[in-house]
Amino acid sequence: MPYLVNKLNFSSPRWSVLSRVLAATLGGYILATASSFFISQLLMTSVGKYQAIHIGLMLTFIVYACVAMWVFSVKTATKAWLGLLKLSISFVVATWLLMQFNGVAS
Amino acid sequence: MKDNFRQSMKWFHTWVGLVVGWILFFMFLTGSLGYFYQEITRWMEPERPFVVQQISTEELLDTAQIYLEKHAEGADGWDIMLPNIRDQNLRVGWRHPAEPGKKRGKYKIKVLDVNTGDKVERRATGGGRLLYRMHYRLHYLSTNISYWIVGFCSMLMLLAVITGVVIHKKIFTDFFTFRAKKGLPGWLDIHNVLSVIALPFHFMITYSGLLFFLFTYMVLSTNLQTNEDEYREMRKEIYPRTVHLDKTNQAAKMLDISFLYQQAKTTWQASELSYVEMFAANDVNAHALFVRHETDITYNPDDEITVNAVTGEIILSKHKQYTVAAMIHNGFFSLHEGQFSGPVARWVYFFTGLIGSAMIASGLILWTTKRKPKQMKKTNGPDFGYRLVEQLNIGTIVGLPIAIAMYFYANRLLPLDMANRINWEANVMFISWAILLIYPMFRPAAKAWYEQLQLATLVYIGLPLVNALTTDKHLFNSLNKQDWNLAGFDLTLLLVGGCFAFAAYKFKTLQISKRANNDREIEKQTNRPVQVANESLLPLQQVNKEKC
């Protein structure tokens, strides 16, 4: 086991890059999806359900891009993962609150 | 990642650009050709006649109707595509009724000779359509896998564009100043200029490209927010369609389409009739939709008019309703495809597409030139990664244009009665590309660049000649008949060949001047005249041995 740990060399920056790549692609996708829920709930009462969902979807690529850039700009990969988690949860909670407020089940 | 935001983004820009740069180059180049896909198809079907005489739209419609009555029996609908500036032949199409178990029937399209009223026997070819479809269908892979690969690459492109703006300090000054710097511009300068000059286009084309498959990519979000019915409703709202009456299977005599056209013209301005769609032909529900050449980015209800084909009355159809979001969405599609553009705008689109391709190419080259000095000093020769990037660069940046030319050669040279001819045209293209990707492995980089540039010159200059030897649609005839689409294609090939010749010449002279500089340096250091050739022109293995 120690041999394997040495061999894999977990302190190497390569692991940090791999972790960030995963955070940006998978984490970014989930966060972008979560953001689309939030945006659609935010707009639902003013522009109607379908248009609200549509706008949320169209903005996902921009959110995704910003997330990916942010993941590669923070100091450590762990910080990036934690940030993604926090933001995703915030979006989901905010969406849930808005849903209560809007009174429409989506 | 790095010490500050800009440094991190610089690192990020380098790697997102590199990872799929070659696929992006392929997408940009074949996509740019898409702006001329009709013109390319016309060139690839040389059996079509030259069209010079002016025939009235009414006469053309009569010719088309006579042909369709005879040959499109049982078809649900007809299409009549009128000659226009992009395709000067009269074309008709119809869809056969769906076979059991299939959603839609087969679609047939014929080019008509307006003099005889009969179809033109054309060779089997993928034409410009197959070529431009490659930029999102990637040809060999299944639809779904292609869309996801294309989406992934587009997302990285979007990131490259945004990070490129972030790391570029003087974006506005660069945009508005022309730097006539003395000496040669470096690859970084070239990359910057190509990026900044068409920045809005690069962003628009990438973002709109992603929007095309919005519902494929964001499937998780739509699935969680809508059920099946709601999803269908939502899509209807985003891509509204006019509902047309179906067949009743009660036969009825239709009026002449040319007469219907005259009826339509009484209330409608048909500046340039683009096509006619006949629904439920020879049925009591028969009605014709006249559509003129679109000139707007957003939907214009005045672009079309429907006429009852039995009574000749104008049908007031409900206009398609767009929400604001749908208008933006479809507006991006319009901008991406450029269907609304006239000839000049079409050329601008084409050139901006090429600027995009060149931007990607220069970025890829920049990656190697930056690392070259360090890599060349390594005792074991350059790293595998460096060599790989260099080879992929040579094989793609010069190799892909050659492969595209081979697609055109295949169109002219493959036997006309060959089985699967359409597939083989594309196979020839991809086999050529594969060979040109492998070739640089066995040559020193500088030689591979030079030789492939020479080859590109040869194939592009040779293509109009082969065209002249195999068909009567050559430059001499097309210029004589003033068929500018055909002539334009051949002239463009010659121009591209000329550009490659210039690039090859420039490459050679730069190599020589670099070698002279190197020799001078060595002479200065050793105080001895040097006769050895430049290292970069020797095979790498040899260089390595000498260094060892």
XYZ file of C-alpha atoms in Angstrom:
654
model
C 0.000 0.000 0.000
C 2.647 2.618 0.880
C 4.368 1.576 -2.336
C 1.205 2.284 -4.305
C 0.757 5.628 -2.584
C 4.330 6.546 -3.411
C 3.945 5.355 -6.961
C 0.732 7.323 -7.530
C 2.285 10.333 -5.822
C -0.888 12.050 -4.655
C 0.908 15.285 -3.972
C 1.667 15.660 -7.672
C -0.128 18.586 -9.307
C -1.529 16.166 -11.883
C -4.078 14.903 -9.387
C -5.195 18.424 -8.674
C -5.685 19.013 -12.380
C -7.627 15.763 -12.790
C -9.806 16.641 -9.811
C -10.508 20.079 -11.261
C -11.318 18.624 -14.682
C -13.911 16.394 -13.027
C -15.208 19.275 -10.920
C -15.551 21.492 -13.984
C -17.240 18.906 -16.233
C -19.475 16.960 -13.848
C -19.817 19.484 -11.028
C -20.239 22.260 -13.566
C -22.996 20.349 -15.330
C -24.898 19.752 -12.112
C -24.482 23.341 -10.979
C -25.609 24.607 -14.393
C -28.682 22.379 -14.132
C -29.380 23.633 -10.608
C -29.049 27.217 -11.824
C -31.624 26.524 -14.550
C -34.144 25.432 -11.897
C -33.557 28.617 -9.987
C -33.849 30.895 -13.014
C -37.012 29.198 -14.250
C -38.654 29.511 -10.809
C -37.564 33.124 -10.611
C -39.212 34.002 -13.925
C -42.153 31.619 -13.848
C -44.805 34.027 -12.650
C -43.842 36.801 -15.029
C -43.232 35.001 -18.346
C -45.007 31.658 -18.016
C -43.694 28.218 -17.285
C -42.301 27.159 -20.658
C -40.560 30.392 -21.422
C -39.110 30.484 -17.929
C -37.674 26.991 -18.327
C -36.419 27.906 -21.797
C -34.571 31.005 -20.568
C -33.057 28.989 -17.733
C -31.833 26.425 -20.209
C -30.346 28.970 -22.594
C -28.331 30.510 -19.793
C -26.885 27.184 -18.615
C -23.975 27.362 -21.076
C -22.923 30.734 -19.700
C -23.229 29.485 -16.113
C -21.304 26.360 -17.075
C -18.520 28.437 -18.606
C -18.244 30.701 -15.564
C -18.168 27.691 -13.227
C -15.424 25.989 -15.241
C -13.316 29.137 -15.190
C -13.849 29.591 -11.479
C -12.885 25.955 -10.748
C -9.559 26.530 -12.458
C -8.885 29.843 -10.759
C -9.193 28.940 -7.061
C -6.186 27.934 -4.964
C -6.966 24.250 -4.411
C -9.156 21.597 -5.981
C -10.811 20.888 -2.623
C -11.863 24.505 -2.401
C -13.380 24.221 -5.872
C -15.400 21.117 -4.941
C -16.652 22.706 -1.719
C -17.634 25.839 -3.579
C -19.571 23.819 -6.143
C -21.355 21.948 -3.391
C -22.275 25.122 -1.534
C -23.557 26.855 -4.669
C -25.553 23.828 -5.821
C -27.225 23.510 -2.437
C -27.945 27.246 -2.385
C -29.604 27.023 -5.805
C -31.708 24.052 -4.784
C -32.780 25.684 -1.518
C -33.534 28.980 -3.244
C -35.522 27.121 -5.892
C -37.493 25.323 -3.197
C -38.241 28.588 -1.422
C -39.350 30.215 -4.672
C -41.569 27.231 -5.407
C -43.291 27.711 -2.052
C -43.650 31.385 -2.820
C -44.943 30.838 -6.363
C -47.300 28.175 -5.134
C -46.935 26.199 -8.353
C -45.608 22.711 -8.314
C -43.229 22.244 -11.203
C -4.392 27.153 -10.175
C -1.736 29.831 -10.537
C -0.839 32.914 -8.538
C -3.522 35.179 -9.874
C -6.707 34.990 -11.883
C -5.202 36.083 -15.176
C -2.324 33.619 -14.891
C -4.746 30.800 -14.122
C -6.898 31.725 -17.083
C -3.849 31.870 -19.322
C -3.010 28.309 -18.349
C -6.643 27.289 -18.770
C -6.918 28.952 -22.198
C -3.842 27.099 -23.398
C -5.197 23.701 -22.449
C -8.884 24.002 -23.373
C -7.720 25.254 -26.749
C -5.249 22.456 -27.257
C -7.250 19.449 -26.090
C -9.822 19.458 -28.902
C -8.263 22.072 -31.177
C -8.074 19.718 -34.143
C -11.743 18.728 -33.960
C -12.637 22.405 -33.634
C -10.539 23.187 -36.699
C -12.434 20.463 -38.574
C -15.775 21.850 -37.371
C -14.911 25.431 -38.300
C -13.535 24.565 -41.734
C -16.322 22.218 -42.864
C -18.853 24.571 -41.275
C -17.466 27.516 -43.248
C -17.860 25.505 -46.453
C -21.474 25.036 -45.410
C -22.170 28.673 -46.274
C -21.723 27.572 -49.876
C -23.194 24.105 -49.691
C -25.672 24.670 -52.525
C -22.967 26.043 -54.774
C -20.718 23.094 -53.920
C -23.487 20.614 -54.703
C -24.056 22.316 -58.029
C -20.339 21.888 -58.877
C -20.428 18.254 -57.773
C -23.292 17.495 -60.169
C -21.731 18.499 -63.477
C -24.482 16.769 -65.446
C -26.732 19.722 -64.669
C -27.044 22.074 -67.621
C -25.685 25.592 -67.795
C -28.511 27.994 -67.266
C -28.386 31.266 -69.099
C -31.778 32.005 -70.560
C -34.343 33.933 -68.568
C -37.559 31.986 -68.129
C -40.572 33.424 -66.348
C -41.500 32.011 -62.949
C -44.922 30.975 -64.296
C -43.353 28.869 -67.042
C -41.014 27.222 -64.554
C -43.920 26.375 -62.278
C -45.802 24.811 -65.207
C -42.786 22.681 -66.138
C -42.430 21.528 -62.542
C -46.134 20.738 -62.180
C -46.248 18.672 -65.383
C -43.281 16.632 -64.164
C -44.687 16.139 -60.668
C -48.153 15.118 -61.918
C -46.459 12.424 -63.972
C -43.834 11.163 -61.516
C -44.861 11.977 -57.963
C -48.039 9.952 -57.873
C -49.311 9.180 -54.399
C -46.934 11.627 -52.757
C -48.339 13.600 -49.829
C -46.676 16.828 -50.761
C -44.527 18.448 -53.402
C -41.737 20.980 -53.248
C -40.696 23.181 -56.125
C -37.388 24.977 -55.624
C -37.009 27.809 -58.091
C -33.710 28.839 -59.596
C -32.000 31.459 -57.491
C -28.647 33.101 -57.209
C -27.221 30.121 -55.307
C -28.612 27.323 -57.426
C -29.643 28.198 -60.942
C -31.440 24.953 -61.712
C -35.114 24.160 -61.247
C -35.528 21.393 -58.653
C -38.550 19.443 -57.521
C -38.937 17.149 -54.531
C -41.610 14.941 -53.052
C -42.026 12.637 -50.122
C -43.375 9.144 -50.631
C -46.004 7.906 -48.188
C -44.415 6.325 -45.132
C -43.812 2.596 -45.291
C -45.394 0.592 -42.497
C -43.398 0.905 -39.299
C -41.612 4.069 -40.445
C -42.336 7.585 -39.336
C -41.725 9.287 -42.662
C -41.482 8.188 -46.255
C -38.495 8.552 -48.545
C -37.779 11.980 -49.979
C -36.854 12.255 -53.647
C -35.313 15.268 -55.280
C -34.858 15.808 -59.007
C -33.177 18.517 -61.036
C -35.188 19.433 -64.127
C -33.911 20.512 -67.493
C -36.142 23.478 -68.274
C -35.766 22.956 -72.022
C -37.001 19.368 -72.150
C -39.039 19.357 -68.926
C -37.405 16.089 -67.979
C -35.106 15.238 -65.063
C -31.336 15.473 -65.385
C -29.500 12.193 -64.759
C -27.017 13.105 -62.036
C -24.123 11.166 -60.523
C -24.502 9.877 -56.983
C -22.788 12.407 -54.740
C -22.955 13.596 -51.162
C -22.467 17.119 -52.458
C -21.994 20.168 -50.301
C -24.653 18.941 -47.906
C -22.723 15.887 -46.730
C -19.597 18.011 -46.341
C -21.277 20.649 -44.194
C -23.217 18.079 -42.171
C -19.849 16.731 -41.018
C -19.328 19.824 -38.883
C -21.914 18.569 -36.409
C -22.515 14.958 -37.476
C -18.818 13.926 -37.682
C -19.766 11.396 -40.394
C -18.844 7.955 -39.073
C -20.212 8.124 -35.545
C -23.843 7.705 -34.508
C -25.972 10.834 -34.256
C -26.119 10.943 -30.490
C -22.419 10.343 -29.887
C -21.564 12.977 -32.496
C -23.809 15.564 -30.887
C -22.234 14.999 -27.477
C -18.678 15.157 -28.831
C -19.529 18.296 -30.793
C -21.169 19.768 -27.692
C -18.155 19.042 -25.527
C -15.829 20.616 -28.080
C -18.110 23.639 -28.496
C -18.204 24.138 -24.736
C -14.390 24.145 -24.661
C -14.434 26.589 -27.579
C -16.774 28.876 -25.654
C -14.380 28.684 -22.707
C -11.426 29.406 -24.965
C -13.182 32.478 -26.372
C -14.135 33.833 -22.938
C -10.771 33.122 -21.298
C -9.082 34.569 -24.373
C -10.834 37.866 -23.743
C -9.962 37.730 -20.028
C -6.248 37.210 -20.580
C -5.919 39.672 -23.405
C -4.951 42.904 -21.736
C -5.324 45.352 -24.543
C -8.383 44.031 -26.295
C -9.821 47.426 -27.213
C -6.577 48.994 -28.303
C -5.893 45.964 -30.467
C -9.305 46.168 -31.970
C -8.902 49.762 -33.059
C -5.256 50.046 -33.942
C -3.399 48.693 -36.869
C 0.065 47.691 -35.880
C 2.435 48.025 -38.771
C 5.263 46.654 -36.713
C 8.618 46.316 -38.315
C 9.773 42.815 -38.888
C 7.698 39.687 -38.781
C 4.710 39.352 -36.530
C 5.019 36.423 -34.159
C 2.438 33.686 -33.927
C 1.029 35.325 -30.808
C 0.352 38.530 -32.758
C -1.297 36.579 -35.550
C -3.413 34.616 -33.097
C -4.484 37.812 -31.335
C -5.411 39.644 -34.494
C -7.414 36.715 -35.883
C -9.263 36.358 -32.584
C -10.018 40.012 -31.996
C -10.941 40.879 -35.573
C -13.960 38.525 -35.560
C -14.615 38.165 -31.846
C -18.403 38.713 -32.023
C -18.605 36.055 -34.729
C -16.530 33.552 -32.749
C -18.773 33.992 -29.748
C -22.023 33.959 -31.723
C -21.143 30.882 -33.769
C -20.060 28.888 -30.718
C -22.955 29.847 -28.482
C -25.567 29.367 -31.215
C -23.944 26.049 -32.091
C -24.606 24.918 -28.530
C -28.199 26.164 -28.721
C -28.883 23.855 -31.681
C -28.730 20.856 -29.362
C -29.931 22.610 -26.225
C -32.452 19.894 -25.386
C -29.967 17.100 -26.035
C -27.332 18.599 -23.763
C -29.569 19.885 -20.994
C -31.677 16.737 -20.872
C -31.307 16.434 -17.100
C -32.835 19.839 -16.517
C -35.802 19.358 -18.883
C -36.505 15.856 -17.585
C -36.669 17.094 -14.024
C -38.834 20.093 -14.833
C -41.329 18.744 -17.356
C -43.221 15.547 -18.087
C -43.512 14.183 -21.624
C -46.582 16.195 -22.612
C -45.281 19.419 -21.148
C -41.981 18.868 -22.916
C -43.767 18.490 -26.265
C -45.822 21.625 -25.542
C -42.718 23.573 -24.655
C -40.942 22.540 -27.843
C -43.986 23.603 -29.856
C -43.753 27.005 -28.252
C -40.061 27.313 -29.040
C -40.188 25.939 -32.579
C -43.695 26.893 -33.733
C -44.967 25.313 -36.918
C -47.861 26.162 -39.152
C -50.382 23.325 -39.122
C -51.411 22.193 -42.587
C -54.539 20.306 -43.553
C -54.023 16.613 -44.214
C -55.133 14.502 -47.120
C -58.775 13.398 -47.115
C -58.238 10.887 -49.938
C -61.018 12.590 -51.888
C -59.505 13.417 -55.238
C -60.016 16.870 -56.691
C -58.750 18.675 -59.745
C -56.138 21.270 -58.878
C -55.618 24.582 -60.651
C -52.309 25.351 -62.335
C -49.667 26.377 -59.822
C -48.705 29.241 -62.099
C -52.286 30.509 -61.826
C -52.196 30.139 -58.032
C -48.989 32.146 -58.064
C -50.678 34.926 -59.977
C -53.509 34.832 -57.462
C -51.010 35.101 -54.625
C -49.300 38.026 -56.286
C -52.493 40.071 -56.201
C -52.080 40.637 -52.460
C -48.483 39.567 -51.886
C -45.118 41.030 -52.811
C -43.028 38.159 -54.122
C -39.752 39.946 -54.656
C -37.948 36.649 -55.140
C -39.959 33.459 -55.004
C -37.771 30.885 -53.289
C -39.907 27.753 -53.238
C -43.436 26.437 -53.397
C -44.733 23.730 -51.111
C -47.850 21.856 -52.188
C -49.733 20.109 -49.407
C -52.202 17.270 -50.027
C -51.633 17.376 -53.784
C -54.630 16.481 -55.977
C -56.917 16.287 -52.945
C -59.869 18.442 -51.891
C -57.622 19.837 -49.181
C -54.849 20.759 -51.615
C -53.163 24.056 -50.834
C -49.957 25.707 -51.957
C -47.534 27.620 -49.762
C -45.465 30.245 -51.575
C -42.288 31.288 -49.797
C -39.956 34.062 -50.851
C -36.254 34.381 -50.135
C -35.910 35.295 -46.470
C -34.136 38.514 -45.641
C -34.777 38.833 -41.910
C -33.058 37.319 -38.924
C -36.370 36.967 -37.119
C -39.562 35.403 -38.446
C -41.396 37.561 -40.920
C -44.996 36.437 -41.564
C -44.983 38.306 -44.872
C -42.402 35.891 -46.253
C -45.089 33.346 -47.081
C -48.644 33.047 -48.342
C -51.011 30.097 -48.667
C -53.424 29.600 -51.560
C -56.181 27.019 -51.862
C -55.114 24.914 -54.846
C -58.646 23.859 -55.820
C -60.495 27.150 -55.612
C -57.609 29.579 -55.967
C -58.636 31.527 -52.861
C -56.032 32.976 -50.577
C -56.076 31.257 -47.189
C -55.475 33.520 -44.252
C -53.355 31.305 -42.063
C -52.577 32.111 -38.487
C -49.129 33.572 -38.063
C -46.634 31.676 -36.001
C -46.369 33.097 -32.498
C -42.960 33.421 -30.909
C -42.173 34.168 -27.303
C -39.298 36.566 -26.691
C -37.014 33.707 -25.661
C -37.978 31.686 -28.742
C -37.317 34.715 -30.917
C -33.817 35.055 -29.457
C -33.247 31.325 -29.799
C -34.359 31.204 -33.434
C -32.552 34.456 -34.112
C -29.310 32.771 -33.063
C -30.074 29.913 -35.478
C -30.570 32.448 -38.249
C -27.297 34.139 -37.409
C -25.501 30.797 -37.332
C -26.837 29.608 -40.677
C -26.850 32.935 -42.465
C -29.736 31.885 -44.725
C -30.961 35.457 -44.874
C -27.733 36.782 -46.351
C -27.241 37.879 -49.909
C -24.121 37.070 -51.942
C -21.868 39.657 -50.265
C -22.880 38.760 -46.707
C -22.417 35.096 -47.627
C -18.801 35.731 -48.600
C -18.296 37.698 -45.395
C -19.666 34.720 -43.449
C -17.363 32.375 -45.332
C -14.288 34.502 -44.661
C -15.127 35.001 -40.994
C -15.470 31.217 -40.736
C -12.040 30.880 -42.281
C -10.690 33.488 -39.845
C -12.068 31.286 -37.053
C -10.325 28.245 -38.511
C -7.113 30.209 -38.859
C -7.426 31.454 -35.284
C -7.602 27.865 -34.043
C -4.718 26.835 -36.295
C -2.521 29.705 -35.130
C -3.298 28.869 -31.516
C -2.210 25.284 -32.079
C 0.984 26.379 -33.813
C 1.647 28.872 -31.037
C 1.584 26.020 -28.519
C 4.503 24.341 -30.298
C 6.539 27.446 -31.130
C 6.461 28.516 -27.490
C 7.803 25.160 -26.358
C 10.205 24.591 -29.219
C 13.388 26.197 -27.821
C 13.136 24.219 -24.594
C 12.124 20.990 -26.294
C 14.983 21.159 -28.789
C 17.511 21.317 -25.958
C 16.336 18.054 -24.400
C 18.967 15.356 -24.577
C 16.486 12.669 -25.606
C 14.811 14.850 -28.173
C 11.421 16.483 -27.798
C 8.766 14.887 -25.593
C 6.173 12.553 -27.021
C 3.429 15.090 -26.318
C 5.252 17.822 -28.179
C 5.880 15.591 -31.174
C 2.243 14.476 -31.176
C 0.920 18.030 -31.184
C 3.326 18.970 -33.952
C 2.261 16.010 -36.070
C -1.438 16.589 -35.502
C -0.917 20.227 -36.440
C 0.757 19.403 -39.728
C -1.676 16.601 -40.498
C -4.734 18.715 -39.749
C -3.955 22.334 -40.603
C -2.598 21.455 -44.038
C -3.813 17.864 -44.201
C -7.524 18.549 -43.795
C -7.727 21.073 -46.652
C -5.980 18.505 -48.857
C -8.446 15.836 -47.717
C -11.363 18.116 -48.610
C -9.870 18.565 -52.068
C -9.664 14.776 -52.310
C -13.427 14.662 -51.651
C -13.864 16.761 -54.792
C -11.391 14.602 -56.732
C -13.342 11.501 -55.697
C -16.485 13.165 -57.034
C -14.870 13.586 -60.435
C -12.794 10.405 -60.661
C -14.691 7.541 -58.987
C -16.555 5.365 -61.525
C -20.070 6.689 -62.018
C -21.736 3.310 -61.555
C -19.789 2.459 -58.417
C -21.777 0.892 -55.590
C -21.974 3.109 -52.474
C -20.420 5.926 -54.432
C -21.598 8.562 -51.951
C -19.944 6.734 -49.066
C -16.753 6.318 -50.998
C -16.450 10.019 -51.718
C -16.361 10.597 -47.974
C -14.129 7.562 -47.386
C -11.571 8.958 -49.824
C -11.574 12.191 -47.850
C -11.034 10.534 -44.476
C -8.464 8.036 -45.772
C -6.471 10.926 -47.250
C -6.665 12.787 -43.965
C -5.498 9.694 -42.070
C -2.507 9.309 -44.403
C -1.598 12.963 -43.989
C -1.836 12.615 -40.207
C 0.512 9.636 -40.222
C 2.969 11.026 -42.749
C 4.558 13.665 -40.464
C 5.573 10.858 -38.084
C 8.223 9.787 -40.521
C 9.486 13.204 -41.526
C 11.225 16.019 -39.689
C 8.610 18.656 -38.865
C 9.970 21.394 -41.105
C 10.073 19.050 -44.104
C 6.609 17.683 -43.420
C 5.174 21.217 -43.284
C 6.887 22.185 -46.505
C 5.963 19.024 -48.378
C 2.323 19.101 -47.331
C 2.070 22.771 -48.285
C 3.460 21.860 -51.688
C 1.016 18.980 -51.985
C -1.875 21.281 -51.048
C -0.811 23.704 -53.790
C -0.698 20.862 -56.261
C -4.096 19.382 -55.443
C -5.903 22.726 -55.422
C -4.369 23.976 -58.667
C -4.908 20.547 -60.207
C -8.595 20.330 -59.364
C -9.878 22.777 -62.011
C -7.691 20.928 -64.527
C -9.170 17.557 -63.603
C -12.574 19.181 -63.806
C -11.767 20.338 -67.332
C -10.573 16.870 -68.341
C -13.567 15.006 -66.957
C -16.521 17.339 -67.590
C -17.649 20.124 -69.876
C -18.335 22.358 -66.869
C -14.804 23.743 -66.818
C -13.637 27.268 -66.269
C -13.478 28.158 -69.958
C -17.093 27.173 -70.571
C -18.460 28.510 -67.294
C -16.834 31.901 -67.804
C -18.039 31.930 -71.378
C -21.613 31.182 -70.288
C -21.245 33.530 -67.320
C -22.228 30.811 -64.886
C -20.709 32.522 -61.866
C -21.395 29.744 -59.390
C -19.414 27.207 -61.378
C -16.728 29.673 -62.389
C -16.541 30.980 -58.823
C -15.884 27.494 -57.474
C -12.992 26.828 -59.871
C -11.556 30.309 -59.350
C -11.716 29.873 -55.581
C -9.825 26.594 -55.893
C -7.111 28.335 -57.883
C -6.958 31.117 -55.306
C -6.659 28.620 -52.450
C -3.923 26.831 -54.395
C -2.182 30.168 -54.835
C -2.398 30.843 -51.094
C -0.832 27.477 -50.326
C 1.907 28.158 -52.881
C 2.605 31.473 -51.167
C 2.627 29.784 -47.761
C 5.076 27.150 -49.019
C 7.329 29.834 -50.507
C 7.203 31.918 -47.356
C 7.919 28.862 -45.228
C 10.985 28.007 -47.294
C 12.426 31.528 -47.272
C 11.888 31.815 -43.513
C 13.694 28.528 -43.009
C 16.621 29.746 -45.090
C 16.867 33.078 -43.283
C 16.651 31.298 -39.928
C 19.379 28.911 -41.000
C 21.564 31.824 -42.078
C 20.988 33.480 -38.716
C 21.882 30.300 -36.905
C 25.046 29.858 -38.931
C 26.068 33.420 -38.240
C 25.543 32.866 -34.536
C 27.668 29.742 -34.594
C 30.319 31.454 -36.671
C 30.449 34.261 -34.150
C 30.810 31.826 -31.289
C 33.338 29.490 -32.875
C 35.061 31.893 -35.226
C 34.852 29.317 -37.958
C 32.760 29.136 -41.132
C 29.957 26.589 -40.884
C 28.706 24.343 -43.646
C 26.285 22.173 -41.727
C 22.651 22.442 -42.722
C 20.106 23.632 -40.257
C 19.204 20.999 -37.707
C 15.523 21.407 -38.146
C 15.811 20.151 -41.699
C 17.491 16.913 -40.643
C 15.419 13.971 -39.480
C 14.894 14.240 -35.766
C 16.464 10.888 -34.998
C 19.660 12.039 -36.641
C 19.667 15.238 -34.643
C 19.180 13.251 -31.491
C 22.091 10.971 -32.273
C 24.346 13.922 -32.925
C 23.298 15.450 -29.659
C 23.950 12.263 -27.753
